[in-house]
XYZ file of C-alpha atoms in Angstrom:
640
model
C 52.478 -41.903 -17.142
C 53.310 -41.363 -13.558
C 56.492 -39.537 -14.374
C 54.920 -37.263 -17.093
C 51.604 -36.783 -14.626
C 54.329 -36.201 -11.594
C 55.870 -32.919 -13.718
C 52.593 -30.900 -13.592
C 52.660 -28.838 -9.905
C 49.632 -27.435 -8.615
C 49.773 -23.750 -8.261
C 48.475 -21.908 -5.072
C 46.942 -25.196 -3.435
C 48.091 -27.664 -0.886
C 49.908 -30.833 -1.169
C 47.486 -33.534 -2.691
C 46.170 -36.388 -0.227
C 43.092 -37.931 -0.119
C 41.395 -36.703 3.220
C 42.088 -39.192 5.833
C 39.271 -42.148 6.515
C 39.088 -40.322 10.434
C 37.841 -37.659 8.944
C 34.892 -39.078 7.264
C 34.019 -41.390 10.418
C 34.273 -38.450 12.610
C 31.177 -37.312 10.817
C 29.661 -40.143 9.719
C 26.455 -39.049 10.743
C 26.098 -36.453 8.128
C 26.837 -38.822 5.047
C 23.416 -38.964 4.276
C 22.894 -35.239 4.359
C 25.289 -34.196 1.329
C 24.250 -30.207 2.002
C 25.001 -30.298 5.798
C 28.754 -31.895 4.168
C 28.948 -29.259 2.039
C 27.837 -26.535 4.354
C 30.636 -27.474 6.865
C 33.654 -25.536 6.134
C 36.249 -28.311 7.489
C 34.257 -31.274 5.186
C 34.062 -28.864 2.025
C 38.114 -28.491 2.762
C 38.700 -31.844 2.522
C 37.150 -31.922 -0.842
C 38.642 -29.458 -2.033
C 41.832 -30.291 -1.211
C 41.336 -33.675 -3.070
C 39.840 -31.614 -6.173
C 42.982 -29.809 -6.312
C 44.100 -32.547 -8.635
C 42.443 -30.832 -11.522
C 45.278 -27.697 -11.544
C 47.256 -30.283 -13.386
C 44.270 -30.947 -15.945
C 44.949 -26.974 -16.291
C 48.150 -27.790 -17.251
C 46.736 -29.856 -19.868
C 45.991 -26.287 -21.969
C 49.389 -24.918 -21.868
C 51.492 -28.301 -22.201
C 53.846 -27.774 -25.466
C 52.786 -30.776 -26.943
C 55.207 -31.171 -29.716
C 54.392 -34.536 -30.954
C 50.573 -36.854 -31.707
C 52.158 -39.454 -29.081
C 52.818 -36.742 -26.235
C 49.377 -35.368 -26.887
C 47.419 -39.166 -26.558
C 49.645 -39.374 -23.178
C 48.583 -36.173 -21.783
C 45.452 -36.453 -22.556
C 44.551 -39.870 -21.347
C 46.361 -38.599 -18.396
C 43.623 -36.287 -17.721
C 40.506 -38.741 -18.441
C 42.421 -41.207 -15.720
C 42.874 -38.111 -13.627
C 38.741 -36.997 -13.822
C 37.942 -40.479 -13.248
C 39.376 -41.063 -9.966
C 38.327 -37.879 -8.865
C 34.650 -38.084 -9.802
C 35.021 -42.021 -8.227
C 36.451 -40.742 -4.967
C 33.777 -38.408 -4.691
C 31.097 -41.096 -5.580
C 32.923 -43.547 -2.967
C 33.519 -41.000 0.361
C 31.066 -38.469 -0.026
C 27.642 -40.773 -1.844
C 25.656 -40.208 -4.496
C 24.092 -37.105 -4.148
C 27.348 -35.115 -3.707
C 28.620 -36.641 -6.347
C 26.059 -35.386 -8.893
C 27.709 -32.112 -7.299
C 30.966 -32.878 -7.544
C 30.895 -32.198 -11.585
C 29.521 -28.499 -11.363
C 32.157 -27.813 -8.229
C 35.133 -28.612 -10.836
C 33.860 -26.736 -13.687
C 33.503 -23.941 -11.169
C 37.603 -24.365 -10.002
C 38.361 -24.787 -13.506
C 36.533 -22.107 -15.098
C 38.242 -19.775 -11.942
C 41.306 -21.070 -12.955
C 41.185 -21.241 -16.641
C 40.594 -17.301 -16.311
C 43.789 -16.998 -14.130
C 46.360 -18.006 -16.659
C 48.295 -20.508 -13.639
C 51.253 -20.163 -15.681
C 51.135 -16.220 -14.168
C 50.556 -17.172 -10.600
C 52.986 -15.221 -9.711
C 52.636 -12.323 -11.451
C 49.093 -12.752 -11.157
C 48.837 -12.556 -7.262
C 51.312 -9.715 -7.937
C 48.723 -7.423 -9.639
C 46.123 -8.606 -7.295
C 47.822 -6.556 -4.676
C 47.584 -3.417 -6.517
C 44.584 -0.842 -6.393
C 42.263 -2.172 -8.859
C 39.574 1.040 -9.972
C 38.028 -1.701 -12.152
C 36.726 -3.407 -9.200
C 36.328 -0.702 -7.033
C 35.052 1.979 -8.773
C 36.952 4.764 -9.764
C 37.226 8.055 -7.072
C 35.098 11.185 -7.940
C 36.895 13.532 -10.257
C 40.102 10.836 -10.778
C 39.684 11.576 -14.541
C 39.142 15.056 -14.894
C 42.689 17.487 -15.742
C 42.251 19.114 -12.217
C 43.623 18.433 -8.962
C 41.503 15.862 -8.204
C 42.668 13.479 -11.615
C 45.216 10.368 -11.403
C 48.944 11.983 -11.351
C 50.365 11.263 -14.730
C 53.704 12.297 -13.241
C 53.466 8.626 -11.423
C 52.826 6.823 -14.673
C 55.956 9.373 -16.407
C 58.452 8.200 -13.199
C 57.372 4.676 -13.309
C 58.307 4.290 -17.440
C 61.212 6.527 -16.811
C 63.023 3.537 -14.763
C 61.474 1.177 -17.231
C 63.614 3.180 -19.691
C 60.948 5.354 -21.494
C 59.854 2.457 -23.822
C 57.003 4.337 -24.806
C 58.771 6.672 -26.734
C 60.351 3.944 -28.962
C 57.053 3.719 -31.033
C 54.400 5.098 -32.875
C 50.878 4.871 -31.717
C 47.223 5.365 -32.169
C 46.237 6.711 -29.451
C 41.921 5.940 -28.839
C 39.675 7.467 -26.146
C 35.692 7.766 -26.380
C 32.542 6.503 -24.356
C 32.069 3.603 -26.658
C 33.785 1.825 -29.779
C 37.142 1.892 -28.698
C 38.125 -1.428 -28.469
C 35.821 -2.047 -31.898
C 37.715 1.214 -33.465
C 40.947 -0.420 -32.599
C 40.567 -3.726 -33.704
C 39.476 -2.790 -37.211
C 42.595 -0.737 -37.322
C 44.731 -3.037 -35.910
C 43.724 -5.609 -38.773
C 43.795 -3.345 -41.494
C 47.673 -2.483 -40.464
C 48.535 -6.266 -40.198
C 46.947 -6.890 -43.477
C 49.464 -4.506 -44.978
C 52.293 -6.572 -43.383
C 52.730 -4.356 -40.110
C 54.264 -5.322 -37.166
C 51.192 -3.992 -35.062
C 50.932 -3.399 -30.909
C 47.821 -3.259 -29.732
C 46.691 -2.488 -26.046
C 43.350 -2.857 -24.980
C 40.376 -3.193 -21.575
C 38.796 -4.384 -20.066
C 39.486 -8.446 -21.108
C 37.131 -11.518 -20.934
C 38.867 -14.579 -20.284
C 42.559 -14.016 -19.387
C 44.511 -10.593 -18.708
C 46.308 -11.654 -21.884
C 43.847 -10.351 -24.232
C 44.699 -6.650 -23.534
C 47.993 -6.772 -25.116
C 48.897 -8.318 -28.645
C 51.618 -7.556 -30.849
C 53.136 -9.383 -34.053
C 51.231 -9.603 -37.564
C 48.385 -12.456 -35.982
C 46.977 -10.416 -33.505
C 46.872 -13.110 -30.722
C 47.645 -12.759 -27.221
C 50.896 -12.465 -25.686
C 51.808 -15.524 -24.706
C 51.487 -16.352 -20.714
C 55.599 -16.920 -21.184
C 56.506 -13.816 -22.479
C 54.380 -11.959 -20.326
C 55.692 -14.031 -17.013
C 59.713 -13.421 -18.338
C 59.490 -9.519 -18.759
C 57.870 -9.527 -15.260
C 60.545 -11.474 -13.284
C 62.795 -9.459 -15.122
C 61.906 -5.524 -14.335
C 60.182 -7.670 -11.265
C 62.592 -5.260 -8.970
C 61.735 -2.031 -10.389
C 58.616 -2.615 -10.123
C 59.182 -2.733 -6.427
C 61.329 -0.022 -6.165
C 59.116 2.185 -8.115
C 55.695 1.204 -5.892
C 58.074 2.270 -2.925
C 58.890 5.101 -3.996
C 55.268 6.548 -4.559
C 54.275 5.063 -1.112
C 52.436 2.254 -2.558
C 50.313 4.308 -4.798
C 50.946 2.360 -8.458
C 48.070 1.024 -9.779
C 47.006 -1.804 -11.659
C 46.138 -0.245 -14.664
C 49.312 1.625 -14.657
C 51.610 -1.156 -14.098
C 49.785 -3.397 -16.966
C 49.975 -0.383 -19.505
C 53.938 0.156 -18.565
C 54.596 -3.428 -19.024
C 52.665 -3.238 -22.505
C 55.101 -0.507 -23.688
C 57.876 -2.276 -22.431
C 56.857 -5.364 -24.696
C 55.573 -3.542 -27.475
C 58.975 -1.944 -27.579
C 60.781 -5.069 -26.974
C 58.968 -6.367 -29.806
C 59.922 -3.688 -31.842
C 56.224 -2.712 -33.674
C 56.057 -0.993 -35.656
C 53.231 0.965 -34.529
C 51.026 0.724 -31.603
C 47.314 0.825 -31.453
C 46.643 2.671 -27.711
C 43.039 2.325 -26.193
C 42.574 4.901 -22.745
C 40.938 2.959 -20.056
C 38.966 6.174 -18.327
C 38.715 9.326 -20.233
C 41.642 10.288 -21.567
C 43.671 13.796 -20.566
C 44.639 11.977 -17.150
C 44.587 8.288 -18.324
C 47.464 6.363 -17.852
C 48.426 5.953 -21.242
C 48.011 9.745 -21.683
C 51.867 9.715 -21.937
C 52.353 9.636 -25.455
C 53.952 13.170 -26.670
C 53.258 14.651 -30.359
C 56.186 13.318 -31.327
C 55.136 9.402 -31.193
C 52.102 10.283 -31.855
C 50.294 9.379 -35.514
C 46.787 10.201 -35.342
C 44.316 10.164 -31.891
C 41.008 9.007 -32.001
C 37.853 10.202 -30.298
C 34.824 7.599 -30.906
C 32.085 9.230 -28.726
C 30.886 11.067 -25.793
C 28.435 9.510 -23.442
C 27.182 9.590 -19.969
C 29.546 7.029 -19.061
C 31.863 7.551 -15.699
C 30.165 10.661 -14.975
C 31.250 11.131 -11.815
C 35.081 10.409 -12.127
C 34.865 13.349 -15.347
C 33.592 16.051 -13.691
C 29.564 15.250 -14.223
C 28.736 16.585 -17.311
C 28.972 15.572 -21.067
C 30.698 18.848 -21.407
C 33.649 17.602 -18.825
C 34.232 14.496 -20.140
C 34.795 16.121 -23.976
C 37.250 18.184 -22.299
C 38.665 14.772 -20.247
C 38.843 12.745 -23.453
C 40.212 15.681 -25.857
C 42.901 15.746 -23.565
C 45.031 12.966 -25.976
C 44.917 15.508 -28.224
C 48.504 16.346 -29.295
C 50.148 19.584 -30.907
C 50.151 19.589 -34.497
C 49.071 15.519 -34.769
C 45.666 14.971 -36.835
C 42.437 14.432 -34.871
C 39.545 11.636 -36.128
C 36.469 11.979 -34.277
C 33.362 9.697 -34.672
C 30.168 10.630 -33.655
C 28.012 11.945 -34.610
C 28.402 14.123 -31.058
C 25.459 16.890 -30.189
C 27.037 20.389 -32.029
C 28.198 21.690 -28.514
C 30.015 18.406 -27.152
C 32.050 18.604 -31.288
C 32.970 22.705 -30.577
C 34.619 21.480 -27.510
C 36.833 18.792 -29.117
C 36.958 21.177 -32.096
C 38.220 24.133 -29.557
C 40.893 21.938 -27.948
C 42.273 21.010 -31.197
C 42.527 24.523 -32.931
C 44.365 25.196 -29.950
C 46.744 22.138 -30.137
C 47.311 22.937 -34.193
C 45.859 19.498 -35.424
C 43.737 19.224 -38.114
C 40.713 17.462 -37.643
C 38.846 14.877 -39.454
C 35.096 13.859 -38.713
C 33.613 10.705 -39.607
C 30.213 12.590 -39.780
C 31.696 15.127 -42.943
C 29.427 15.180 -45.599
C 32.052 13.847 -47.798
C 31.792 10.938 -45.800
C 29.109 8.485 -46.915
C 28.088 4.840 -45.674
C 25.350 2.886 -45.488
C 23.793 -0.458 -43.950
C 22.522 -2.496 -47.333
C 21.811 -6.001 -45.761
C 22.565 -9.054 -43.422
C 22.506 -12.227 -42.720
C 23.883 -15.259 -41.753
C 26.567 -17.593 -43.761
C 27.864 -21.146 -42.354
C 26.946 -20.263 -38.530
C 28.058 -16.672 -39.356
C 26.351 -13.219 -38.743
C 27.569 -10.823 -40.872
C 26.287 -7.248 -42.648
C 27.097 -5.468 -46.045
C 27.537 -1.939 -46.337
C 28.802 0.707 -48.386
C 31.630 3.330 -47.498
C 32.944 6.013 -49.685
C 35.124 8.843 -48.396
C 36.008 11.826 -50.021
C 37.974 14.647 -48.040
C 39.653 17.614 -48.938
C 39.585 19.806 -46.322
C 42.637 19.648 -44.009
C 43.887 16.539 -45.485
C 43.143 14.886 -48.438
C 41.274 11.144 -47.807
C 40.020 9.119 -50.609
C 38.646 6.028 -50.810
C 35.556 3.887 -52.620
C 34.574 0.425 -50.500
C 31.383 -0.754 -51.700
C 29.822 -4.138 -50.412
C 31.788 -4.292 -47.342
C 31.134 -7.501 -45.656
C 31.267 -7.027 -42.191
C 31.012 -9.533 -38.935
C 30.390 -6.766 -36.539
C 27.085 -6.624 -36.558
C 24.762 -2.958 -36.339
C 24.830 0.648 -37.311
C 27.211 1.406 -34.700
C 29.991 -1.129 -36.013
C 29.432 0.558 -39.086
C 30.295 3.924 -38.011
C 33.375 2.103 -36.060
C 34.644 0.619 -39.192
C 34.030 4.648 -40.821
C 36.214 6.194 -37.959
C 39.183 3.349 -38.731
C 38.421 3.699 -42.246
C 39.261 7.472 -41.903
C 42.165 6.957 -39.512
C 43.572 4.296 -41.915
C 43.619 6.776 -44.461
C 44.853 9.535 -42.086
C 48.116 7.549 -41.723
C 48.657 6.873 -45.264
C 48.808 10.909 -45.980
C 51.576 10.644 -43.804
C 53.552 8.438 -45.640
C 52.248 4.509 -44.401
C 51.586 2.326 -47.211
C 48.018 0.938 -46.833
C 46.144 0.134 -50.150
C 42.721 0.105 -50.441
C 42.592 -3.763 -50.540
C 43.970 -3.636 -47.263
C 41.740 -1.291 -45.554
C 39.120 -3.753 -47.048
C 40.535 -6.892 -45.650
C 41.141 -5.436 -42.336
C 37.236 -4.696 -41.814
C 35.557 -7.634 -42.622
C 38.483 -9.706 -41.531
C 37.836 -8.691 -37.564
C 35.596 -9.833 -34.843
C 35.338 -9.280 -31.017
C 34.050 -11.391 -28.650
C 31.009 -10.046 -26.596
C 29.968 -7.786 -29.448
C 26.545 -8.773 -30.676
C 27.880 -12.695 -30.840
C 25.427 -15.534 -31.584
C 26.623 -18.655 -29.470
C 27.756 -21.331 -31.674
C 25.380 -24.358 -31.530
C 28.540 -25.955 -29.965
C 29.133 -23.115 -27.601
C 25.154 -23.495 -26.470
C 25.439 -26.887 -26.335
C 27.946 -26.689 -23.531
C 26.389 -24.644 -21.096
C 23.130 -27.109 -21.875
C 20.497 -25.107 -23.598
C 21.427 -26.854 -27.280
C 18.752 -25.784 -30.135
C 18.541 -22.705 -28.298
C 19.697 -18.928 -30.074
C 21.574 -17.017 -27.403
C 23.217 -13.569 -28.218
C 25.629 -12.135 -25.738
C 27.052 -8.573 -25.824
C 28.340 -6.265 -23.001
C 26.243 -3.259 -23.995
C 26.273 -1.056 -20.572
C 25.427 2.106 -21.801
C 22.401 4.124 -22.935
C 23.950 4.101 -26.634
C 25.209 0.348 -26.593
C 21.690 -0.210 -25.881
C 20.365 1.235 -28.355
C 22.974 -0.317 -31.127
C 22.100 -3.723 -29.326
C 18.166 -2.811 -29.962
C 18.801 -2.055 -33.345
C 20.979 -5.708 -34.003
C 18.038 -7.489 -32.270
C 15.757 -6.274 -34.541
C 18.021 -6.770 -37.905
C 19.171 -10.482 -36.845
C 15.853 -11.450 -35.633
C 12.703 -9.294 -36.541
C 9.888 -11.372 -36.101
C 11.020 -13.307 -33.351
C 10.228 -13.384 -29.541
C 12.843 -11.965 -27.307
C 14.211 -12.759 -23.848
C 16.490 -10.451 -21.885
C 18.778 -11.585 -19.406
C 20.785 -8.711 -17.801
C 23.448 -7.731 -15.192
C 24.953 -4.885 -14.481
C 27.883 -2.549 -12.338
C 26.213 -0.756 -9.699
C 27.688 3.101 -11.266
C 25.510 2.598 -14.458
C 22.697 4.297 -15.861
C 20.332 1.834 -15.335
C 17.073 3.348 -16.156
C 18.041 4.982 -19.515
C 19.654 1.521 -20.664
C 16.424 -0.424 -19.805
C 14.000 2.135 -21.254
C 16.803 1.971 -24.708
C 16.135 -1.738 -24.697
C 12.558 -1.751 -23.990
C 12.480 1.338 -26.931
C 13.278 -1.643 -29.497
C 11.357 -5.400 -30.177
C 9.358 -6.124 -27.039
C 10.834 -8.771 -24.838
C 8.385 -11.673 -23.752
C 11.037 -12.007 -20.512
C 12.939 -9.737 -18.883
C 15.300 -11.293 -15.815
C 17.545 -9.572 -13.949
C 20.462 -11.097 -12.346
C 23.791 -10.604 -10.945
C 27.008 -10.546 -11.716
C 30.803 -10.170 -10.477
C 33.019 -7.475 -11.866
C 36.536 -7.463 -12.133
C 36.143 -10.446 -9.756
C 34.609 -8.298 -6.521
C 31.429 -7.948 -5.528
C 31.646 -4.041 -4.745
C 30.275 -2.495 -7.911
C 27.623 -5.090 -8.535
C 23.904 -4.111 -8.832
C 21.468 -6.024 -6.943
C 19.090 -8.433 -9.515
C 16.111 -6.114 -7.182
C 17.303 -2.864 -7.870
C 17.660 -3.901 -11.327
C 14.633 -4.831 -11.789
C 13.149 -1.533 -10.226
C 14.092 0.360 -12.647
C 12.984 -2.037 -15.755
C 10.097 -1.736 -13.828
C 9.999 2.254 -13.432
C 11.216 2.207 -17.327
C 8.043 -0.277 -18.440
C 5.903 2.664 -16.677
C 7.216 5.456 -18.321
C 6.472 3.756 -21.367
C 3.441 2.212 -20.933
C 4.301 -1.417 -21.894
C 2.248 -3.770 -19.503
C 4.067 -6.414 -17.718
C 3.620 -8.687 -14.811
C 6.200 -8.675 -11.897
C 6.583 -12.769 -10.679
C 9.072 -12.087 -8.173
C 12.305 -13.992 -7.666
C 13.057 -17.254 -8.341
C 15.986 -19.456 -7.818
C 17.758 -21.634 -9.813
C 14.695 -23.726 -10.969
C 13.497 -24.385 -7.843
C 10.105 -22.671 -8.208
C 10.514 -22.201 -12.458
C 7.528 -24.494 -12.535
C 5.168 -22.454 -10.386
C 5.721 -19.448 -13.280
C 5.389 -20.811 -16.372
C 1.727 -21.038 -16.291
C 1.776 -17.290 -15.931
C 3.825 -16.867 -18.485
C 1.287 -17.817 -21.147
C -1.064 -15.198 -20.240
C -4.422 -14.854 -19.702
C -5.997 -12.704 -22.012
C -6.845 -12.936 -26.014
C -4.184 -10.090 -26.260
C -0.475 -10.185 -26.555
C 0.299 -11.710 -23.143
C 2.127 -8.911 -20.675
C 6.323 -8.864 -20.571
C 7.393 -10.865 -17.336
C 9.839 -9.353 -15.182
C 11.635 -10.997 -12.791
C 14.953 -11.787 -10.535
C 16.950 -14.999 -10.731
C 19.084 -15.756 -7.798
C 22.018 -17.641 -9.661
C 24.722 -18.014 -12.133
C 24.820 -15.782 -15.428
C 24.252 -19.239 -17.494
C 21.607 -20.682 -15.309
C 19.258 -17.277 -15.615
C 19.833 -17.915 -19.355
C 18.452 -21.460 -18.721
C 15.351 -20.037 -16.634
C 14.600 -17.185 -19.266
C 14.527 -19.649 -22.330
C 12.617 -22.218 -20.336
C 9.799 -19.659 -19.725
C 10.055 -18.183 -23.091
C 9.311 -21.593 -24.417
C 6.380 -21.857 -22.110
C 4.913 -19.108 -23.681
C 5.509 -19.142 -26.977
C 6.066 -22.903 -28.074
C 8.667 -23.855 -30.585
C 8.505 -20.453 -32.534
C 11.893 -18.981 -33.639
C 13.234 -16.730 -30.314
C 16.385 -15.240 -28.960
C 17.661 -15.237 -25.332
C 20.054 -12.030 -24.817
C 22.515 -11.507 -22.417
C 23.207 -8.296 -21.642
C 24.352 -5.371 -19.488
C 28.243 -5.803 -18.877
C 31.384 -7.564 -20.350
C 31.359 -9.355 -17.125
C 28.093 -11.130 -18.114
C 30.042 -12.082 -21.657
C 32.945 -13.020 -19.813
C 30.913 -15.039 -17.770
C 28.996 -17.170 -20.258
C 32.111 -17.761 -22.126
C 34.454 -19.360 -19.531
C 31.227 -21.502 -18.914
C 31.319 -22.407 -22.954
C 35.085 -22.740 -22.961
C 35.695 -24.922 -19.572
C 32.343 -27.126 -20.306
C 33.753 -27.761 -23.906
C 37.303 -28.407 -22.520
C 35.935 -30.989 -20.303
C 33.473 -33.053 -23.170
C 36.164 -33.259 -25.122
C 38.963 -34.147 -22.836
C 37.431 -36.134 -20.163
C-alpha cells in the first residue's frame, strides 16, 4: 500500500507534512473561533498544505488500472487517504472546521478535476498565453479590416508545425449559435458510416480535452496524447511565440495543436467549429482545396463589438469561411438582408449554396417525452433539392435527445451538409444520417440532471435543467423547451452571465415564455477570471427593467446569502393576495449550486409539492459549474 500510495506525486503543491504542533500552540487562542482560523492566511496555509494529500486521490481517475485487484488497492488507498485527512482536521483544527473541511476538498478537487493534473505542464503553459475567452475579445479583432486577429500569425505558426492542416478534409462551421450542436450531429453521422472523424470544438466544460476528439468513438483525446505532442513540438512552440514578440494566443496554439493531431491521426475528415466569427478566426486557414462544405448556422447579436457592430458586419465576418468554388449550407432562417449578404459573398466565391430554410426542405416537431430518465423529441425531416445540387432524403420519426425547435433545425443544417458531402462522392446512407441524429447529445444543452447527478449536489427529488443559453435566440429555444418538457409546471430561474451580453433582451426572451415563480441572479466565473463576469445586481436590474416593459408584477427581496437569511423570505414568497402571487426577484451571494438550492427551497415555499423545474441558465460557465459539482461530489460518495 505504501509503495503503490508513494508512486502518486502531487502536482503544483508543496511537499506533504502535517503542520507542525508550534504552529497550532502559537495560536491556540483562536481554536475556538474556526472563522478567525480560516480567515488567517498563515493558519488556512497550513491546511492546505496538509489537504494537498488529495492530488493523489486525483490520481485515482487516471490510474490505468488493468486488473479488479489493482483497482480494490487503489481505491481503498483513497478511503484510508480521506480518512486521515478528514481525522486530522477533526483532531487540530475542532469540530466546527471540520464540518468545513469536506466542502474545502470538494472545492480543490473539483479545481483540480477540471485541470486534467496529468497536463500540468502543458496546462500552466497555456495559462501564460493571452486568453480572449477570459478577457474579452478587443473591439473590431474579428472583423476582415485592420483592426481583426492577423491570420498571417496563425499561417507562420502551422507553417513550422509543418502545415498539418492541409493534410485533411474539413467542415469548416461558423454562426452565432448551433455550432457546436451542428457539429456534433455531423460528426456522429460520419462515424456511424465508419469514418475516421476529427472534430474541434469551444468553448469546453470540464477539461480542455473536450474540444478536440478524433477516432470513430468520439471521446476526448486522451490527457497522454495531448501531453506527448506538446513536449514534442514543445520548442517550436517557443520559437514561434518569439518570433511574433509574444503575441500567440491561446486559441491559436490549441487549434494548431488540433491539426497537428488530427493529422497525426490521420482522419479522415475534420469537423472545424470557428471560435469568433469566422473570416479572421484562427481556424480561418483552411483553403478551397481541403475544404468539403462550410457551414453558416446563424447570425445574432452576439460579439457585437469585436464584428464591427452590426448584424450586417458580422454576416460579412462569418461568410468569410466561405471558399472558392466549395458548397455553402446555411441555417437560419436569417432576416432576407443578413441571407443576400452571405448569398453575395458566395456568388462571388463560385459556391453553390444550400439553405436549410428551401422550401424543398420540410421538418417538423411531432412530440416528446421522456424514456428511462431520458428527454427526447420526434420529428419529421424530408429534403428534396434540386437546385445547385441534388439532395434527397425521407427521415420520418426521428428520435432526437436534443431537445427544442432549434435542435431541430441543427439536425436540418447537418442533415443537409451530410447530404452535401455524399454528392461529392462520401458514402453516407440514409441509415446513417439517421443514426447519427438521434445517436448524439451535448452536455449543457437543455439537460435534465439525473436523479443521481441531483442527488450529489444535495437537492435529490428535485428537477433541475441546465443549459448555457446566453443569447437572445438561445433564450428563446430554452423558453420554448421549458414549456414542451414541463407545461404546467412552476418554474425557477437561476442565472449568470458574462458581463459583454445582451442582458435585457435575454431576460425579456425568458420572461416572453412560462412565468417563473423565482427569478435569482447570481454570479459566475468565466474562463476561470473574474473580468467578464456580470454582477448578480446588475443582473437583476435588467430582469427588473425587462419585468417592466412587460408588465409582469414581481416583488424585489433583495440579496440573500447562502441561506443565511432564506428563512426571512419564504413567507413572502407565498404571496399575499387571492391572485397568482407576484415573480420574486432576487440576488444570491454564492456558489452556482447553492443559488440552485435557495431558488428550489423558495419555490417549494410557495408552491408545495406540485411538479416544478429549477433552471440554470445564462452561460456554459454556469453548466460547467454545476457539473464539476455533480461529477467531484459523485466521485467522492462512491470512492470515499
Amino acid at each position: 500500500m505504501t509503495t503503490l500510495l508513494s508512486s502518486y506525486k502531487p502536482f503544483r503543491c508543496n511537499p506533504i507534512s502535517h503542520p507542525s504542533p508550534s504552529f497550532f500552540r502559537s495560536h491556540s487562542h483562536d481554536v475556538h473561533s474556526p472563522r478567525g482560523i480560516l480567515e488567517r492566511k498563515a493558519e488556512l496555509e497550513g491546511v492546505r498544505e496538509y489537504l494537498s494529500l488529495h492530488w493523489m486521490a486525483l490520481k485515482f481517475l487516471n490510474y490505468p488500472r488493468k486488473s479488479l485487484s489493482e483497482f480494490l488497492i487503489v481505491k481503498r488507498g483513497m478511503q484510508c487517504l480521506a480518512r486521515s485527512i478528514f481525522s486530522f482536521c477533526h483532531m487540530r483544527i475542532g469540530t466546527e472546521v471540520s464540518r468545513l473541511a469536506p466542502r474545502f476538498l470538494r472545492s480543490r478537487l473539483q479545481s483540480a478535476m477540471s485541470e486534467d493534473p496529468e497536463l500540468g505542464d502543458f496546462l500552466d503553459y497555456m495559462e501564460n498565453l493571452k486568453n480572449y475567452e477570459r478577457s474579452g475579445v478587443p473591439r473590431g479583432a474579428g472583423t476582415d479590416s485592420d483592426d481583426g486577429f492577423d491570420l498571417g500569425r496563425m499561417r507562420r505558426l502551422l507553417q513550422r508545425l509543418g502545415n498539418p492542416h492541409t493534410q485533411f478534409k474539413a467542415v469548416h462551421i461558423a454562426g452565432t449559435k448551433g455550432k457546436g450542436s451542428t457539429a456534433a450531429f455531423l460528426s456522429n453521422i460520419l462515424r456511424e458510416e465508419g469514418y475516421l472523424v476529427g472534430c474541434y470544438t469551444s468553448p469546453h466544460l470540464l477539461t480542455i480535452r473536450e474540444r478536440i476528439s478524433f477516432g470513430r468513438n468520439g471521446v476526448p483525446v486522451s490527457a497522454e496524447v495531448l501531453k506527448n505532442v506538446f513536449h514534442r513540438v514543445k520548442g517550436i512552440l517557443d520559437h514561434s511565440i518569439e518570433l511574433e514578440n509574444g503575441a500567440l494566443t491561446h486559441f491559436e496554439v490549441f487549434t494548431a495543436l488540433a491539426f497537428l493531431l488530427f493529422s497525426q491521426a490521420k482522419v479522415d475528415i475534420a469537423i472545424i467549429e470557428a471560435g469568433l466569427g469566422g473570416a479572421r478566426d484562427a481556424t480561418n486557414v483552411i483553403c478551397n482545396t481541403e475544404l468539403s462544405v462550410a457551414v453558416i448556422t446563424s447570425i445574432g447579436e452576439e460579439h457585437l463589438a469585436a464584428l464591427g457592430g452590426s448584424l450586417e458586419s458580422i454576416a460579412m465576418a462569418k461568410s468569410g469561411i466561405i471558399k472558392h468554388g466549395c458548397p455553402v449550407v446555411i441555417g437560419g432562417p436569417f432576416e432576407p438582408h443578413i441571407e443576400h449578404i452571405i448569398r453575395d459573398r458566395a456568388f462571388l466565391m463560385n459556391s453553390p449554396v444550400i439553405s436549410s430554410c428551401d422550401p424543398g426542405i420540410q421538418s417538423v416537431l411531432k412530440c416528446s417525452g421522456r424514456e428511462n430518465g431520458n428527454s427526447y423529441q420526434t420529428c419529421d425531416i424530408f429534403i428534396q433539392v434540386q437546385k445547385d445540387l441534388q439532395l434527397s432524403i425521407d427521415l420520418p420519426n426521428v428520435k432526437l435527445c436534443m431537445l427544442g425547435n432549434h435542435q431541430r433545425l441543427n439536425a436540418v443544417t447537418a442533415t443537409c451538409t451530410a447530404l452535401c458531402l455524399r454528392s461529392q462522392g462520401w458514402a453516407i446512407s440514409d441509415e446513417s444520417i439517421r443514426a447519427g441524429l438521434e445517436r448524439t447529445q451535448l452536455l449543457g444543452r437543455s439537460q435534465f440532471l439525473t436523479q443521481d447527478e441531483a442527488s450529489a449536489i444535495g437537492l435529490s427529488g428535485t428537477s433541475i435543467l441546465i443549459d448555457g443559453a446566453h443569447t437572445e435566440a438561445s433564450a428563446k429555444g430554452l423558453a420554448d423547451v421549458i414549456q414542451m418538457m414541463h407545461p404546467d409546471g412552476a418554474l425557477a430561474l437561476v442565472v449568470a452571465m458574462a458581463s459583454d451580453k445582451d442582458h435585457l433582451a435575454f431576460a425579456k426572451q425568458l420572461l416572453s415564455g412560462p412565468r417563473p415563480e423565482i427569478v435569482l441572479l447570481t454570479e459566475v466565473t468565466i474562463a476561470g477570471g473574474k473580468s467578464r463576469v456580470a454582477s448578480a445586481s446588475t443582473l437583476k436590474d435588467f430582469w427588473i427593467r425587462a419585468a417592466l416593459d412587460l408588465g409582469i408584477d414581481f416583488v424585489d427581496i433583495g440579496v440573500i446569502d447562502h441561506g443565511k437569511n432564506l428563512e426571512g423570505h419564504k413567507s413572502e414568497s407565498r404571496g399575499s393576495s387571492d391572485h397568482s402571487p407576484a415573480m420574486l426577484v432576487l440576488c444570491h451571494i454564492g456558489s452556482v449550486s447553492e443559488s440552485i438550492k435557495a431558488a428550489s427551497q423558495l419555490l417549494q415555499s410557495r408552491i408545495g409539492n406540485k411538479p416544478s423545474v429549477v433552471v440554470a441558465t445564462g452561460s456554459l460557465y454556469v453548466v460547467s459549474s454545476v457539473l464539476r459539482l455533480c461529477t467531484t461530489n459523485q466521485f467522492l460518495t462512491t470512492h470515499v
